Coordinates of C-alpha atoms and ligand atoms in Angstrom, one line a residue:
M1114 CA 0.0 0.0 0.1
A1115 CA 1.2 3.5 -0.8
R1116 CA 2.4 5.7 2.0
P1117 CA -0.1 8.4 2.8
E1118 CA 1.2 11.7 1.2
K1119 CA 1.6 14.8 3.7
N1120 CA -0.1 17.8 3.1
R1121 CA 2.1 20.0 0.5
R1122 CA 2.0 23.8 1.6
V1123 CA 0.3 26.0 -0.8
S1124 CA 0.7 29.9 0.1
K1125 CA -2.7 31.0 -1.6
P1126 CA -5.3 29.7 -3.7
P1127 CA -5.3 31.1 -7.5
K1128 CA -7.5 33.6 -8.4
M1129 CA -9.7 31.5 -10.9
R1130 CA -11.0 28.0 -10.7
G1131 CA -9.4 27.1 -13.9
Y1132 CA -9.2 28.1 -17.5
K1133 CA -11.2 27.4 -20.8
P1134 CA -10.1 27.7 -24.1
F1135 CA -12.1 29.5 -26.9
G1136 CA -13.2 28.1 -30.0
I1137 CA -14.2 24.9 -28.6
P1138 CA -17.9 24.3 -28.5
K1139 CA -18.9 23.8 -24.6
C1140 CA -20.5 20.4 -25.4
K1141 CA -17.1 19.2 -26.6
L1142 CA -15.1 20.8 -24.1
E1143 CA -13.1 18.3 -22.2
V1144 CA -11.3 18.9 -18.8
V1145 CA -7.8 18.4 -17.3
Q1146 CA -7.5 18.7 -13.6
L1147 CA -4.3 20.5 -12.2
T1148 CA -4.2 19.9 -8.3
M1149 CA -3.7 22.7 -6.2
E1150 CA -0.1 21.8 -5.4
E1151 CA 0.9 21.4 -9.1
Y1152 CA -0.5 25.2 -9.4
E1153 CA 1.6 26.2 -6.7
S1154 CA 4.8 24.5 -8.2
I1155 CA 4.3 26.4 -11.5
R1156 CA 3.8 29.6 -9.7
L1157 CA 6.9 29.1 -7.6
V1158 CA 9.2 28.0 -10.2
N1159 CA 7.9 29.9 -13.2
Y1160 CA 6.4 32.9 -11.8
E1161 CA 8.4 33.6 -8.8
M1162 CA 11.5 32.3 -10.4
L1163 CA 12.4 30.2 -7.6
Q1164 CA 15.1 27.1 -7.7
Q1165 CA 13.2 24.0 -7.3
K1166 CA 15.0 23.6 -4.2
E1167 CA 13.6 26.7 -2.7
A1168 CA 10.0 26.0 -4.1
A1169 CA 10.4 22.6 -2.3
V1170 CA 11.3 24.3 1.1
L1171 CA 8.5 26.5 0.9
M1172 CA 6.1 23.7 0.0
N1173 CA 7.5 21.6 2.8
I1174 CA 8.3 18.8 0.4
S1175 CA 11.7 16.9 -0.8
R1176 CA 13.3 18.3 -3.9
P1177 CA 12.4 15.1 -5.8
T1178 CA 8.7 15.4 -5.0
L1179 CA 8.9 19.1 -6.1
T1180 CA 10.3 17.9 -9.4
R1181 CA 7.6 15.0 -9.9
I1182 CA 4.8 17.7 -9.1
Y1183 CA 6.3 20.2 -11.2
N1184 CA 6.7 17.8 -14.1
K1185 CA 3.1 16.4 -13.7
A1186 CA 1.9 20.1 -13.8
L1187 CA 3.6 20.8 -17.0
K1188 CA 2.4 17.7 -18.7
N1189 CA -1.2 18.5 -17.5
I1190 CA -1.0 22.1 -18.7
T1191 CA 0.7 21.2 -22.2
K1192 CA -2.0 18.4 -22.5
A1193 CA -4.8 21.2 -22.2
F1194 CA -2.9 23.6 -24.3
V1195 CA -2.3 21.3 -27.2
E1196 CA -5.5 19.4 -27.0
G1197 CA -7.7 22.2 -26.4
K1198 CA -9.1 21.1 -22.8
A1199 CA -10.0 23.2 -20.1
I1200 CA -8.1 23.2 -17.0
V1201 CA -9.8 22.8 -13.5
I1202 CA -7.6 23.8 -10.4
D1203 CA -8.8 21.6 -7.7
G1204 CA -8.1 18.8 -5.3
G1205 CA -4.8 17.2 -4.4
N1206 CA -3.0 16.9 -1.0
Y1207 CA -2.4 20.5 0.1
E1208 CA -3.1 23.0 2.9
F1209 CA -3.1 26.6 2.6
K1210 CA -1.0 28.7 5.3
K1211 CA -4.0 30.6 6.5
E1212 CA -7.6 30.6 5.7
W1213 CA -9.1 31.6 2.5
H1214 CA -12.6 32.2 1.3
R1215 CA -14.1 33.0 -2.1
C1216 CA -17.0 35.7 -2.4
K1217 CA -20.0 34.1 -4.2
K1218 CA -21.1 37.2 -5.4
C1219 CA -17.9 38.6 -7.0
F1220 CA -15.4 35.5 -6.8
K1221 CA -12.9 37.8 -5.3
L1222 CA -10.5 35.9 -2.9
V1223 CA -10.9 37.0 0.7
E1224 CA -8.5 36.7 3.3
D1225 CA -10.6 38.5 6.0
K1226 CA -14.4 38.2 5.5
R1227 CA -15.0 41.3 7.5
S1228 CA -13.2 43.4 5.6
H1229 CA -15.0 42.6 2.4
K1230 CA -17.6 45.1 2.9
K1231 CA -18.7 45.5 -0.9
C1232 CA -20.5 42.4 -1.0
I1233 CA -22.0 42.0 2.4
K1234 CA -22.6 45.6 3.6
N1235 CA -26.3 45.1 3.5
N1236 CA -26.2 42.2 5.8
E1237 CA -23.3 42.2 8.2
N1238 CA -24.0 38.5 9.1
S1239 CA -24.3 37.2 5.7
F1240 CA -21.0 35.1 6.0
E1241 CA -22.8 32.1 4.0
E1242 CA -21.9 34.3 1.0
F1243 CA -18.6 32.9 1.1
I1244 CA -16.8 29.5 0.2
Q1245 CA -14.3 28.2 2.5
L1246 CA -11.4 27.1 0.4
N1247 CA -9.5 25.5 2.8
N1248 CA -9.7 21.5 2.7
Ligands
LIG1342 ZN1 -17.6 40.0 -2.9

């Protein structure tokens, strides 16, 4: 039996839930899943321009594990890009450093629900307007 994987640390959720290509009818659209830790590996290595060993430390995993996740991420993104598939960023084995929510009205990422007055100003207690993103 496989060893249970420990949670990989992800600093924050992506702004979007995924990507979809245009020019492909919705009924023909297939989906490729990108896990949250795959997204984080791409963000750290290709966007923040960190060395893989530095990204591994931030995600609290070994360098070989980071490389495996990163290669899988590239493979999934490439598959979606070349084959015209949508990407859904979801799932995986991860934890955020702190609590994150998404507003159901404007889809903005929100750290502190109380500070997000724009969508809850008429009802101060309408915290059900938020989706809890931590797993
Ligand atoms: Zn909002």
